[in-house]
PDB file of C-alpha atoms in Angstrom:
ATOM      1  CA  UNK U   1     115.219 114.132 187.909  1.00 84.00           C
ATOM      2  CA  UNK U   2     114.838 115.999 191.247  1.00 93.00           C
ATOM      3  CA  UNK U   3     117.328 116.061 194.060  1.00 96.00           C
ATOM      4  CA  UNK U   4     118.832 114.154 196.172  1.00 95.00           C
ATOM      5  CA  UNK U   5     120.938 113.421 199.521  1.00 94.00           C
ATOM      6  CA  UNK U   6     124.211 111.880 199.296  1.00 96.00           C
ATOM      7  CA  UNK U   7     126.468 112.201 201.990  1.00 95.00           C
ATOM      8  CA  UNK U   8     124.739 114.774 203.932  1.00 95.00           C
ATOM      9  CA  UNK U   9     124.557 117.037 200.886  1.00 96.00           C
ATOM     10  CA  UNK U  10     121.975 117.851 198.443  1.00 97.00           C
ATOM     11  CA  UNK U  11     122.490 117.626 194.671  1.00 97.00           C
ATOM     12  CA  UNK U  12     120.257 118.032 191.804  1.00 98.00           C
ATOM     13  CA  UNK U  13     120.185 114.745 190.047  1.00 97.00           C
ATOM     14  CA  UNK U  14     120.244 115.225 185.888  1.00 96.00           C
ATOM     15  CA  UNK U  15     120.078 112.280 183.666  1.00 95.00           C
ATOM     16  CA  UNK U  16     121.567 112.793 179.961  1.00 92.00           C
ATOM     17  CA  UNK U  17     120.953 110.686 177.011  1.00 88.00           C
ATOM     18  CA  UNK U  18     121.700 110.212 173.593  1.00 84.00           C
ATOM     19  CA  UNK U  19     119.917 109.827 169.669  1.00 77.00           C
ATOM     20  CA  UNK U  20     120.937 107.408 167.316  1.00 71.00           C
ATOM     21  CA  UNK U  21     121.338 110.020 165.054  1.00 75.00           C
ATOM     22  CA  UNK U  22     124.881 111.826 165.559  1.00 69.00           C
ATOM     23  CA  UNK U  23     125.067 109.764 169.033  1.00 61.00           C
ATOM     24  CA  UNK U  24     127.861 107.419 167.885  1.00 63.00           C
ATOM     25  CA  UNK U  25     128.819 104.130 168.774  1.00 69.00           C
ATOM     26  CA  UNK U  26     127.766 104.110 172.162  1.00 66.00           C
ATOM     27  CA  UNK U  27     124.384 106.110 171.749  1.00 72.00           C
ATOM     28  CA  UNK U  28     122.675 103.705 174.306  1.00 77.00           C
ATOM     29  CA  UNK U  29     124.425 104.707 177.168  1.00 82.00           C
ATOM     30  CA  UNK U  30     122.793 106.466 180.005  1.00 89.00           C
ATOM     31  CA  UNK U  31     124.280 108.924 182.293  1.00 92.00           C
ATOM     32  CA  UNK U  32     123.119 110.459 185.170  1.00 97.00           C
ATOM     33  CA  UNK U  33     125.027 112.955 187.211  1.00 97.00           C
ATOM     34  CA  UNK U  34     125.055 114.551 190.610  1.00 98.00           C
ATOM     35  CA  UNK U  35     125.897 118.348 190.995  1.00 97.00           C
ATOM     36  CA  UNK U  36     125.652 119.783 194.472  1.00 97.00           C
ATOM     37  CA  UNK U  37     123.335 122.324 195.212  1.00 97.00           C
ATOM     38  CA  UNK U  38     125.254 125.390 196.650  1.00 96.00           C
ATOM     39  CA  UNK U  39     128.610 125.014 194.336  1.00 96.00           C
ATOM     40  CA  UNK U  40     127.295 123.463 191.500  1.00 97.00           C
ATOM     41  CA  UNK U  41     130.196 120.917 191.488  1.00 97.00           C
ATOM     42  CA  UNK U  42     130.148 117.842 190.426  1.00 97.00           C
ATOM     43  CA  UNK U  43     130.602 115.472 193.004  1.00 97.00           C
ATOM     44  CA  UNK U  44     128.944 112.077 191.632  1.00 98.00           C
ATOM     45  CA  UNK U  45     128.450 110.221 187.945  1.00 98.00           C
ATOM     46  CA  UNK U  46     126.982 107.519 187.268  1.00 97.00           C
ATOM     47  CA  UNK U  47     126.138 105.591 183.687  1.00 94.00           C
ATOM     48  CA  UNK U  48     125.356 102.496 181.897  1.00 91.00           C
ATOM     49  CA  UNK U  49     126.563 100.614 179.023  1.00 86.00           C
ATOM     50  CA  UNK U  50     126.046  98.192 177.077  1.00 78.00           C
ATOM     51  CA  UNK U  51     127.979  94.979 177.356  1.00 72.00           C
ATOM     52  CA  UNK U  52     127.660  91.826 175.210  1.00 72.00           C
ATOM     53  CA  UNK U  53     124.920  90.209 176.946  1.00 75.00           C
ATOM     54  CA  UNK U  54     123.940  93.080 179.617  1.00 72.00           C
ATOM     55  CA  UNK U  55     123.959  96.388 180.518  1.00 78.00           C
ATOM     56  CA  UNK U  56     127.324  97.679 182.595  1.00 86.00           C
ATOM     57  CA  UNK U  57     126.865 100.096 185.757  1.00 94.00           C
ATOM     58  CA  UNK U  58     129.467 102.272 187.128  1.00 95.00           C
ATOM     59  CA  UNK U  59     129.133 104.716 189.490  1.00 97.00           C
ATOM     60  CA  UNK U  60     132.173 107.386 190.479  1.00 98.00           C
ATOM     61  CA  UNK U  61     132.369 109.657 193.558  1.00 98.00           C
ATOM     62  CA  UNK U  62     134.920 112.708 193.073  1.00 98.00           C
ATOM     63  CA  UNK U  63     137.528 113.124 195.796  1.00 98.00           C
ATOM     64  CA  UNK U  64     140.960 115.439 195.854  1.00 97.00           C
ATOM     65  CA  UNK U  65     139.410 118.309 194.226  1.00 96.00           C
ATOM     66  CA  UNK U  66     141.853 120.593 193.155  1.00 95.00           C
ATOM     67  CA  UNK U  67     142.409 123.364 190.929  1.00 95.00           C
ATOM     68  CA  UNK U  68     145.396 124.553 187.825  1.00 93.00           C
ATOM     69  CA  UNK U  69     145.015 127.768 187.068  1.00 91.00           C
ATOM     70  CA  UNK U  70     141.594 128.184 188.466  1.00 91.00           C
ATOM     71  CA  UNK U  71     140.285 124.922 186.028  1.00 93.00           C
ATOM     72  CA  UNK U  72     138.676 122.170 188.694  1.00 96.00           C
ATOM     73  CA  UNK U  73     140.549 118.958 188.576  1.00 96.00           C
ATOM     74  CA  UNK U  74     138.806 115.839 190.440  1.00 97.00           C
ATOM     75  CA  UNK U  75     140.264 112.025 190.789  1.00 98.00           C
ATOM     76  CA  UNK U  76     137.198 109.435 190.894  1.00 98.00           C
ATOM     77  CA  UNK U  77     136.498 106.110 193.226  1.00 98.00           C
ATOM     78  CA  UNK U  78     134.767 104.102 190.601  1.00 98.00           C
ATOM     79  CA  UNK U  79     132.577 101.253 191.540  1.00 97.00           C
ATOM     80  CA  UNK U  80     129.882  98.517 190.320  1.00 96.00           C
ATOM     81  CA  UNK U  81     127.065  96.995 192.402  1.00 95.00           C
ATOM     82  CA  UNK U  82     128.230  93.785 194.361  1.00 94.00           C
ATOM     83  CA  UNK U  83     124.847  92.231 192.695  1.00 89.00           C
ATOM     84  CA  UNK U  84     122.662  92.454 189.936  1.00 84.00           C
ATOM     85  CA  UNK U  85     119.552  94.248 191.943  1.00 83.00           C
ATOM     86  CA  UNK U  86     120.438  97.542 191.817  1.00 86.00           C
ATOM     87  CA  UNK U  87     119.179 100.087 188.695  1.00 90.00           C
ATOM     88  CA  UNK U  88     121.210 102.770 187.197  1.00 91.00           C
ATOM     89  CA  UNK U  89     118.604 105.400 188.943  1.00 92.00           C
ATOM     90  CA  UNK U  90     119.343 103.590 192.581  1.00 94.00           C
ATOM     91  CA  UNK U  91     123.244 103.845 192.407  1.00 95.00           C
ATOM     92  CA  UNK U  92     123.222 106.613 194.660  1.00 96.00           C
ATOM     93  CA  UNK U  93     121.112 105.094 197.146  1.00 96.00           C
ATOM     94  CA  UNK U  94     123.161 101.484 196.788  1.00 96.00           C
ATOM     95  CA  UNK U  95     126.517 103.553 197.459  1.00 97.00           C
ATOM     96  CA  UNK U  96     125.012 105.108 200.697  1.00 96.00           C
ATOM     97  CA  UNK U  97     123.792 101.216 201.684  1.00 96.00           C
ATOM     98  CA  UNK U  98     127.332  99.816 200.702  1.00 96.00           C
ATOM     99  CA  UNK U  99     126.216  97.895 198.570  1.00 96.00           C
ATOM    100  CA  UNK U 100     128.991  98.830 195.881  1.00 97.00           C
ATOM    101  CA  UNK U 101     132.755  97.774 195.330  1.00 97.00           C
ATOM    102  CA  UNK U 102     135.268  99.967 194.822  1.00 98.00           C
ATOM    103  CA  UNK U 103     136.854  98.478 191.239  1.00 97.00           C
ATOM    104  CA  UNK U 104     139.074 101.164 190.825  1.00 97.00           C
ATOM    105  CA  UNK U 105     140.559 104.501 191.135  1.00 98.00           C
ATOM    106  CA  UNK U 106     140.719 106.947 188.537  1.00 97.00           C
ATOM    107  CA  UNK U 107     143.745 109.404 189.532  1.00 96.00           C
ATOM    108  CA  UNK U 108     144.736 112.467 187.154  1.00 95.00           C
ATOM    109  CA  UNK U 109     148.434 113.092 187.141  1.00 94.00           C
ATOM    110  CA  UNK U 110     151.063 115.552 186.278  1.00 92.00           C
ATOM    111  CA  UNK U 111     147.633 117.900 185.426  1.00 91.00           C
ATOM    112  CA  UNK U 112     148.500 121.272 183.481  1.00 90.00           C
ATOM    113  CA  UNK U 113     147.035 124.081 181.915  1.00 91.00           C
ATOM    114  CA  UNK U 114     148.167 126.552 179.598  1.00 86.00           C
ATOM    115  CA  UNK U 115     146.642 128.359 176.772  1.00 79.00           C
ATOM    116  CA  UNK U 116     146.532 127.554 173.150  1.00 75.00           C
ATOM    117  CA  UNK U 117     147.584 129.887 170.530  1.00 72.00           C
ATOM    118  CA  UNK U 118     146.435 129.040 166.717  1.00 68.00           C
ATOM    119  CA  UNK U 119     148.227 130.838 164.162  1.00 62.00           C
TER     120      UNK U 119
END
């Protein structure tokens, strides 16, 4: 999908889909997701779903990036458009206009990693 500015940085901008076949339950879903140019990382998702009578938008921003044992942990800001205008494709824009709430916070806790021995 290109690039794009968010916050004063430059990410590429991929868009990932799934088939009916082998996609499950929620096959329709659409997710597009923001990886920043120099680091590669992750900073922004965004996807759609499928509700009874719509389709469901949710974009996150990543914020207290850490690492465990060199693995990259991020907590999310998740938020929905305050009105029905905006298009999956325009999140990123809409968050840079404000024109998102904040619905709620997704915070990773008591994070570990070890390894895991089969035998």
């Amino acid at each position: 999908m290109g690039k794009e500015l968010i916050e004063g940085e430059e990410h590429y901008k991929i868009k990932v889909t799934f088939k009916p076949e082998g996609g499950g339950e929620d096959y329709e879903d659409i997710f597009i997701y923001w990886f920043e140019i120099e680091s590669f990382k992750l900073n922004y998702l965004a996807y759609s779903y499928n509700e009874d009578d719509d389709i469901g938008l949710r974009f996150r921003q990543a914020f207290n990036e850490r690492y465990v044992n060199s693995v990259r942990f991020v907590d999310y800001y998740n938020f929905k458009p305050k009105d029905d205008t905006n298009s999956l494709t325009d999140l990123a824009v809409a968050f840079e206009q404000d024109q998102l709430e904040q619905v709620s916070k997704i915070e990773l806790t008591n994070v570990m990693v070890g390894s895991v021995y089969n035998e």
